[in-house]
PDB file of C-alpha atoms (C1' of nucleotides) in Angstrom:
ATOM      1  CA  UNK J   5      71.489  14.627 174.632  1.00 51.00           C
ATOM      2  CA  UNK J   6      74.963  14.761 172.911  1.00 58.00           C
ATOM      3  CA  UNK J   7      77.727  12.827 174.416  1.00 49.00           C
ATOM      4  CA  UNK J   8      80.366  15.993 174.129  1.00 49.00           C
ATOM      5  CA  UNK J   9      77.236  18.005 176.036  1.00 49.00           C
ATOM      6  CA  UNK J  10      77.810  16.468 179.503  1.00 46.00           C
ATOM      7  CA  UNK J  11      81.456  16.776 178.877  1.00 50.00           C
ATOM      8  CA  UNK J  12      81.647  20.736 178.299  1.00 53.00           C
ATOM      9  CA  UNK J  13      82.962  22.461 181.274  1.00 58.00           C
ATOM     10  CA  UNK J  14      80.766  25.398 180.107  1.00 65.00           C
ATOM     11  CA  UNK J  15      77.230  24.151 178.892  1.00 73.00           C
ATOM     12  CA  UNK J  16      75.670  24.766 176.373  1.00 92.00           C
ATOM     13  CA  UNK J  17      73.360  27.022 175.872  1.00 96.00           C
ATOM     14  CA  UNK J  18      71.067  27.966 173.551  1.00 98.00           C
ATOM     15  CA  UNK J  19      70.480  31.207 172.024  1.00 98.00           C
ATOM     16  CA  UNK J  20      66.990  32.815 172.556  1.00 98.00           C
ATOM     17  CA  UNK J  21      64.664  35.075 170.762  1.00 98.00           C
ATOM     18  CA  UNK J  22      66.025  37.963 172.101  1.00 98.00           C
ATOM     19  CA  UNK J  23      69.084  37.294 171.054  1.00 98.00           C
ATOM     20  CA  UNK J  24      68.113  37.754 167.660  1.00 98.00           C
ATOM     21  CA  UNK J  25      66.150  40.271 168.008  1.00 98.00           C
ATOM     22  CA  UNK J  26      68.920  42.576 168.059  1.00 98.00           C
ATOM     23  CA  UNK J  27      70.501  44.654 165.466  1.00 98.00           C
ATOM     24  CA  UNK J  28      71.615  42.532 162.451  1.00 98.00           C
ATOM     25  CA  UNK J  29      74.999  44.380 162.734  1.00 98.00           C
ATOM     26  CA  UNK J  30      75.332  42.717 165.951  1.00 98.00           C
ATOM     27  CA  UNK J  31      73.791  39.636 165.567  1.00 98.00           C
ATOM     28  CA  UNK J  32      76.361  38.924 163.037  1.00 98.00           C
ATOM     29  CA  UNK J  33      80.089  39.959 165.145  1.00 98.00           C
ATOM     30  CA  UNK J  34      78.359  37.790 168.219  1.00 98.00           C
ATOM     31  CA  UNK J  35      77.607  34.915 166.068  1.00 98.00           C
ATOM     32  CA  UNK J  36      81.104  34.663 165.407  1.00 98.00           C
ATOM     33  CA  UNK J  37      82.486  31.398 167.774  1.00 98.00           C
ATOM     34  CA  UNK J  38      79.194  30.422 168.528  1.00 98.00           C
ATOM     35  CA  UNK J  39      77.699  26.554 167.207  1.00 98.00           C
ATOM     36  CA  UNK J  40      75.880  26.064 164.521  1.00 98.00           C
ATOM     37  CA  UNK J  41      73.805  22.948 165.084  1.00 98.00           C
ATOM     38  CA  UNK J  42      71.940  20.461 163.026  1.00 98.00           C
ATOM     39  CA  UNK J  43      69.566  17.571 163.940  1.00 98.00           C
ATOM     40  CA  UNK J  44      68.927  15.376 161.105  1.00 97.00           C
ATOM     41  CA  UNK J  45      67.720  11.744 160.527  1.00 96.00           C
ATOM     42  CA  UNK J  46      71.297  10.930 159.458  1.00 96.00           C
ATOM     43  CA  UNK J  47      73.290  12.206 163.005  1.00 97.00           C
ATOM     44  CA  UNK J  48      73.914  15.881 164.245  1.00 98.00           C
ATOM     45  CA  UNK J  49      76.465  17.923 163.118  1.00 98.00           C
ATOM     46  CA  UNK J  50      78.115  21.023 164.695  1.00 98.00           C
ATOM     47  CA  UNK J  51      79.886  23.606 163.869  1.00 98.00           C
ATOM     48  CA  UNK J  52      81.770  26.672 165.320  1.00 98.00           C
ATOM     49  CA  UNK J  53      80.568  29.849 163.074  1.00 98.00           C
ATOM     50  CA  UNK J  54      83.806  31.859 161.456  1.00 98.00           C
ATOM     51  CA  UNK J  55      82.428  33.935 159.216  1.00 98.00           C
ATOM     52  CA  UNK J  56      79.079  35.830 158.216  1.00 98.00           C
ATOM     53  CA  UNK J  57      77.266  38.376 156.765  1.00 98.00           C
ATOM     54  CA  UNK J  58      74.712  41.543 157.530  1.00 98.00           C
ATOM     55  CA  UNK J  59      71.848  41.777 155.559  1.00 98.00           C
ATOM     56  CA  UNK J  60      70.533  44.847 157.357  1.00 98.00           C
ATOM     57  CA  UNK J  61      66.927  45.793 155.615  1.00 97.00           C
ATOM     58  CA  UNK J  62      64.495  47.294 152.521  1.00 97.00           C
ATOM     59  CA  UNK J  63      67.070  49.930 152.123  1.00 97.00           C
ATOM     60  CA  UNK J  64      69.919  47.761 151.876  1.00 97.00           C
ATOM     61  CA  UNK J  65      70.015  46.756 147.902  1.00 96.00           C
ATOM     62  CA  UNK J  66      72.214  44.020 148.835  1.00 97.00           C
ATOM     63  CA  UNK J  67      69.267  42.237 150.717  1.00 98.00           C
ATOM     64  CA  UNK J  68      66.677  40.633 149.218  1.00 98.00           C
ATOM     65  CA  UNK J  69      64.008  42.389 150.896  1.00 97.00           C
ATOM     66  CA  UNK J  70      64.619  45.574 149.088  1.00 97.00           C
ATOM     67  CA  UNK J  71      62.640  44.651 146.294  1.00 94.00           C
ATOM     68  CA  UNK J  72      59.681  44.213 148.238  1.00 94.00           C
ATOM     69  CA  UNK J  73      57.457  41.292 149.825  1.00 96.00           C
ATOM     70  CA  UNK J  74      57.404  38.479 148.047  1.00 96.00           C
ATOM     71  CA  UNK J  75      56.588  34.902 148.691  1.00 96.00           C
ATOM     72  CA  UNK J  76      60.726  34.455 148.623  1.00 97.00           C
ATOM     73  CA  UNK J  77      61.219  37.210 151.327  1.00 98.00           C
ATOM     74  CA  UNK J  78      57.736  36.329 153.172  1.00 98.00           C
ATOM     75  CA  UNK J  79      60.224  34.637 155.971  1.00 98.00           C
ATOM     76  CA  UNK J  80      62.680  37.769 156.482  1.00 98.00           C
ATOM     77  CA  UNK J  81      59.510  40.211 157.228  1.00 98.00           C
ATOM     78  CA  UNK J  82      58.414  37.791 160.050  1.00 98.00           C
ATOM     79  CA  UNK J  83      60.226  37.539 163.654  1.00 98.00           C
ATOM     80  CA  UNK J  84      63.626  36.843 164.654  1.00 98.00           C
ATOM     81  CA  UNK J  85      65.312  34.570 164.944  1.00 98.00           C
ATOM     82  CA  UNK J  86      63.931  31.309 162.130  1.00 98.00           C
ATOM     83  CA  UNK J  87      65.560  30.183 159.333  1.00 98.00           C
ATOM     84  CA  UNK J  88      65.441  31.714 155.841  1.00 98.00           C
ATOM     85  CA  UNK J  89      67.218  29.693 153.732  1.00 98.00           C
ATOM     86  CA  UNK J  90      66.721  29.945 149.788  1.00 98.00           C
ATOM     87  CA  UNK J  91      67.695  27.787 146.675  1.00 97.00           C
ATOM     88  CA  UNK J  92      70.228  30.100 143.894  1.00 97.00           C
ATOM     89  CA  UNK J  93      72.431  29.030 140.683  1.00 96.00           C
ATOM     90  CA  UNK J  94      70.549  25.984 139.910  1.00 95.00           C
ATOM     91  CA  UNK J  95      72.901  24.390 143.036  1.00 95.00           C
ATOM     92  CA  UNK J  96      72.902  25.577 146.004  1.00 97.00           C
ATOM     93  CA  UNK J  97      71.011  26.261 149.762  1.00 98.00           C
ATOM     94  CA  UNK J  98      71.890  29.610 151.925  1.00 98.00           C
ATOM     95  CA  UNK J  99      71.430  29.821 155.498  1.00 98.00           C
ATOM     96  CA  UNK J 100      70.176  33.258 156.641  1.00 98.00           C
ATOM     97  CA  UNK J 101      69.262  33.650 160.304  1.00 98.00           C
ATOM     98  CA  UNK J 102      66.269  36.155 160.704  1.00 98.00           C
ATOM     99  CA  UNK J 103      67.215  39.087 162.840  1.00 98.00           C
ATOM    100  CA  UNK J 104      65.010  42.278 164.388  1.00 98.00           C
ATOM    101  CA  UNK J 105      61.541  43.198 164.855  1.00 98.00           C
ATOM    102  CA  UNK J 106      58.841  41.701 162.785  1.00 97.00           C
ATOM    103  CA  UNK J 107      57.857  43.986 159.362  1.00 97.00           C
ATOM    104  CA  UNK J 108      61.500  44.817 159.344  1.00 98.00           C
ATOM    105  CA  UNK J 109      63.215  42.412 156.827  1.00 98.00           C
ATOM    106  CA  UNK J 110      66.738  41.698 157.400  1.00 98.00           C
ATOM    107  CA  UNK J 111      68.779  38.389 158.518  1.00 98.00           C
ATOM    108  CA  UNK J 112      72.677  36.886 158.829  1.00 98.00           C
ATOM    109  CA  UNK J 113      74.384  34.786 156.401  1.00 98.00           C
ATOM    110  CA  UNK J 114      76.048  32.425 157.723  1.00 98.00           C
ATOM    111  CA  UNK J 115      79.137  32.346 155.055  1.00 98.00           C
ATOM    112  CA  UNK J 116      81.134  29.416 157.090  1.00 98.00           C
ATOM    113  CA  UNK J 117      81.984  27.314 159.826  1.00 98.00           C
ATOM    114  CA  UNK J 118      84.698  24.976 160.920  1.00 98.00           C
ATOM    115  CA  UNK J 119      83.553  21.357 161.701  1.00 98.00           C
ATOM    116  CA  UNK J 120      83.516  20.019 165.053  1.00 98.00           C
ATOM    117  CA  UNK J 121      80.872  17.695 165.570  1.00 98.00           C
ATOM    118  CA  UNK J 122      79.652  14.958 162.452  1.00 97.00           C
ATOM    119  CA  UNK J 123      82.669  14.787 160.285  1.00 97.00           C
ATOM    120  CA  UNK J 124      82.081  11.825 158.985  1.00 96.00           C
ATOM    121  CA  UNK J 125      78.557  12.513 158.208  1.00 97.00           C
ATOM    122  CA  UNK J 126      79.908  15.712 156.405  1.00 97.00           C
ATOM    123  CA  UNK J 127      82.407  13.846 154.667  1.00 96.00           C
ATOM    124  CA  UNK J 128      79.956  12.341 153.213  1.00 96.00           C
ATOM    125  CA  UNK J 129      77.624  14.758 151.760  1.00 96.00           C
ATOM    126  CA  UNK J 130      80.582  17.113 150.220  1.00 95.00           C
ATOM    127  CA  UNK J 131      82.630  15.800 146.935  1.00 84.00           C
ATOM    128  CA  UNK J 132      85.773  17.047 148.457  1.00 79.00           C
ATOM    129  CA  UNK J 133      86.272  15.488 151.716  1.00 78.00           C
ATOM    130  CA  UNK J 134      89.305  17.768 152.970  1.00 92.00           C
ATOM    131  CA  UNK J 135      88.176  19.175 156.537  1.00 95.00           C
ATOM    132  CA  UNK J 136      89.152  22.988 155.694  1.00 95.00           C
ATOM    133  CA  UNK J 137      87.073  22.766 152.889  1.00 95.00           C
ATOM    134  CA  UNK J 138      83.928  20.935 153.854  1.00 97.00           C
ATOM    135  CA  UNK J 139      81.471  23.855 155.426  1.00 97.00           C
ATOM    136  CA  UNK J 140      83.979  27.002 153.957  1.00 97.00           C
ATOM    137  CA  UNK J 141      81.512  29.068 152.244  1.00 97.00           C
ATOM    138  CA  UNK J 142      77.436  29.543 152.150  1.00 98.00           C
ATOM    139  CA  UNK J 143      76.893  26.693 149.750  1.00 97.00           C
ATOM    140  CA  UNK J 144      79.203  24.043 151.165  1.00 97.00           C
ATOM    141  CA  UNK J 145      78.142  24.295 154.520  1.00 98.00           C
ATOM    142  CA  UNK J 146      74.181  24.194 153.575  1.00 98.00           C
ATOM    143  CA  UNK J 147      75.514  20.834 151.816  1.00 97.00           C
ATOM    144  CA  UNK J 148      77.659  19.394 155.197  1.00 98.00           C
ATOM    145  CA  UNK J 149      74.970  20.285 157.031  1.00 98.00           C
ATOM    146  CA  UNK J 150      72.232  18.670 155.235  1.00 98.00           C
ATOM    147  CA  UNK J 151      70.066  22.207 154.949  1.00 98.00           C
ATOM    148  CA  UNK J 152      67.475  22.540 152.174  1.00 97.00           C
ATOM    149  CA  UNK J 153      64.241  24.753 151.795  1.00 97.00           C
ATOM    150  CA  UNK J 154      62.326  22.312 154.178  1.00 97.00           C
ATOM    151  CA  UNK J 155      64.429  23.777 156.570  1.00 98.00           C
ATOM    152  CA  UNK J 156      62.557  27.530 155.454  1.00 98.00           C
ATOM    153  CA  UNK J 157      60.726  29.333 158.322  1.00 98.00           C
ATOM    154  CA  UNK J 158      62.367  26.943 160.679  1.00 98.00           C
ATOM    155  CA  UNK J 159      62.073  28.393 164.223  1.00 98.00           C
ATOM    156  CA  UNK J 160      65.904  28.165 165.753  1.00 98.00           C
ATOM    157  CA  UNK J 161      64.433  27.939 168.935  1.00 98.00           C
ATOM    158  CA  UNK J 162      62.762  24.507 168.559  1.00 98.00           C
ATOM    159  CA  UNK J 163      65.474  21.586 168.059  1.00 97.00           C
ATOM    160  CA  UNK J 164      66.068  20.888 163.984  1.00 97.00           C
ATOM    161  CA  UNK J 165      68.512  23.650 163.790  1.00 98.00           C
ATOM    162  CA  UNK J 166      70.064  25.720 166.488  1.00 98.00           C
ATOM    163  CA  UNK J 167      72.763  27.535 168.002  1.00 98.00           C
ATOM    164  CA  UNK J 168      74.691  26.903 171.349  1.00 98.00           C
ATOM    165  CA  UNK J 169      76.784  29.529 172.992  1.00 98.00           C
ATOM    166  CA  UNK J 170      79.614  27.682 174.724  1.00 97.00           C
ATOM    167  CA  UNK J 171      80.829  30.244 176.793  1.00 95.00           C
ATOM    168  CA  UNK J 172      83.693  30.759 174.275  1.00 94.00           C
ATOM    169  CA  UNK J 173      85.435  33.770 174.931  1.00 93.00           C
ATOM    170  CA  UNK J 174      84.483  36.975 172.317  1.00 89.00           C
ATOM    171  CA  UNK J 175      86.986  36.186 169.127  1.00 97.00           C
ATOM    172  CA  UNK J 176      89.085  38.753 167.083  1.00 97.00           C
ATOM    173  CA  UNK J 177      86.987  39.826 164.580  1.00 97.00           C
ATOM    174  CA  UNK J 178      87.823  41.092 161.140  1.00 96.00           C
ATOM    175  CA  UNK J 179      85.647  43.359 158.686  1.00 97.00           C
ATOM    176  CA  UNK J 180      85.245  43.741 154.970  1.00 96.00           C
ATOM    177  CA  UNK J 181      82.508  44.251 152.592  1.00 95.00           C
ATOM    178  CA  UNK J 182      80.422  41.232 151.319  1.00 96.00           C
ATOM    179  CA  UNK J 183      81.091  38.902 149.050  1.00 96.00           C
ATOM    180  CA  UNK J 184      78.794  38.523 145.536  1.00 95.00           C
ATOM    181  CA  UNK J 185      77.084  41.801 145.622  1.00 94.00           C
ATOM    182  CA  UNK J 186      79.094  43.622 143.010  1.00 91.00           C
ATOM    183  CA  UNK J 187      75.723  44.947 141.620  1.00 92.00           C
ATOM    184  CA  UNK J 188      74.230  46.844 145.086  1.00 94.00           C
ATOM    185  CA  UNK J 189      75.093  49.382 144.389  1.00 92.00           C
ATOM    186  CA  UNK J 190      76.777  52.076 147.388  1.00 94.00           C
ATOM    187  CA  UNK J 191      75.750  48.990 149.262  1.00 95.00           C
ATOM    188  CA  UNK J 192      78.206  47.253 147.957  1.00 93.00           C
ATOM    189  CA  UNK J 193      81.472  48.316 150.137  1.00 94.00           C
ATOM    190  CA  UNK J 194      79.268  48.137 153.376  1.00 96.00           C
ATOM    191  CA  UNK J 195      82.191  46.544 155.771  1.00 97.00           C
ATOM    192  CA  UNK J 196      79.558  44.292 156.683  1.00 97.00           C
ATOM    193  CA  UNK J 197      80.756  40.974 156.623  1.00 97.00           C
ATOM    194  CA  UNK J 198      82.608  39.832 159.648  1.00 97.00           C
ATOM    195  CA  UNK J 199      84.981  36.927 160.016  1.00 97.00           C
ATOM    196  CA  UNK J 200      87.305  35.660 162.548  1.00 97.00           C
ATOM    197  CA  UNK J 201      90.771  36.500 162.406  1.00 96.00           C
ATOM    198  CA  UNK J 202      93.462  33.765 161.893  1.00 94.00           C
ATOM    199  CA  UNK J 203      90.632  31.119 160.904  1.00 96.00           C
ATOM    200  CA  UNK J 204      91.239  28.581 158.461  1.00 94.00           C
ATOM    201  CA  UNK J 205      87.954  27.685 157.882  1.00 96.00           C
ATOM    202  CA  UNK J 206      86.534  31.143 156.274  1.00 96.00           C
ATOM    203  CA  UNK J 207      85.653  31.264 152.503  1.00 96.00           C
ATOM    204  CA  UNK J 208      88.169  33.539 151.980  1.00 91.00           C
ATOM    205  CA  UNK J 209      90.479  36.075 153.631  1.00 85.00           C
TER     206      UNK J 209
ATOM    207  C1'  DC F   1      98.190  29.980 141.903  1.00 71.24           C
ATOM    208  C1'  DA F   2      94.452  32.912 139.196  1.00 71.24           C
ATOM    209  C1'  DA F   3      91.053  32.986 136.506  1.00 71.24           C
ATOM    210  C1'  DG F   4      87.794  31.576 133.595  1.00 71.24           C
ATOM    211  C1'  DA F   5      83.730  28.333 132.289  1.00 71.24           C
ATOM    212  C1'  DG F   6      79.972  25.339 133.701  1.00 71.24           C
ATOM    213  C1'  DA F   7      76.290  23.640 135.804  1.00 71.24           C
ATOM    214  C1'  DT F   8      70.982  23.881 136.179  1.00 71.24           C
ATOM    215  C1'  DC F   9      66.705  26.036 138.324  1.00 71.24           C
ATOM    216  C1'  DA F  10      63.164  28.975 141.384  1.00 71.24           C
ATOM    217  C1'  DT F  11      62.320  33.815 140.826  1.00 71.24           C
ATOM    218  C1'  DC F  12      60.574  37.997 139.121  1.00 71.24           C
ATOM    219  C1'  DT F  13      60.122  40.949 134.523  1.00 71.24           C
TER     220       DT F  13
ATOM    221  C1'  DG M   1      63.939  35.091 129.338  1.00 71.24           C
ATOM    222  C1'  DA M   2      67.604  36.890 132.571  1.00 71.24           C
ATOM    223  C1'  DT M   3      69.435  36.409 136.815  1.00 71.24           C
ATOM    224  C1'  DG M   4      71.590  35.381 141.109  1.00 71.24           C
ATOM    225  C1'  DA M   5      74.325  36.786 149.156  1.00 71.24           C
ATOM    226  C1'  DT M   6      78.446  29.647 144.701  1.00 71.24           C
ATOM    227  C1'  DC M   7      81.602  25.813 144.012  1.00 71.24           C
ATOM    228  C1'  DT M   8      84.445  22.197 141.604  1.00 71.24           C
ATOM    229  C1'  DC M   9      87.401  21.536 137.739  1.00 71.24           C
ATOM    230  C1'  DT M  10      89.849  22.854 134.049  1.00 71.24           C
ATOM    231  C1'  DT M  11      93.777  25.644 132.291  1.00 71.24           C
ATOM    232  C1'  DG M  12      97.454  27.579 131.397  1.00 71.24           C
ATOM    233  C1'  DA M  13     102.080  30.421 133.178  1.00 71.24           C
TER     234       DA M  13
END
DNA sequence: CAAGAGATCATCT
DNA sequence: GATGATCTCTTGA
């Protein structure tokens, strides 16, 4: 058990599978203000989620599953509450949390967190150690948290990678279009990106 | 500051 | 063989 846990006034509750089975938009919004926890042999890292994006099924042209069921997208077609981690641009991993019913391919991309615990460990894994730059982007946060494809398919109801509710009130949310999906036709402008208003730890305002 | 190039590889055509 | 749910560094105003 982590030292901070016993000191918390609100007990940290691990999100259950039923949380992830909700609609993807709902999950993306409700994840804001929750805490991403990564247990690693090098140590524990925790971050407050401040930015997410919803990828909402086979008809969403920005969603990888729009191209069909392949080895890569298989996890998204599986049951909710598992990690979908993929590698892109030859450098970076992206962390997604699979949502909704089995056989409906949808997920929430975790785009940014506010570093909370294990900051020294995050700094050692990142080039630029400035606090605001440690996990303010999907590639950065995977680096800072030691997340790679070995976690693809990991159960978020397990003990390696999960999300906690610390009883924090629902934050003020701002919705924008998603980043980097200009190829997605009429879907590129959908307001499926959600950020905590005023947070300085998001990837972009 | 804003804009642009380069890095580098798994995945799908 | 092309490209991408990105990041960092460099350049130039």
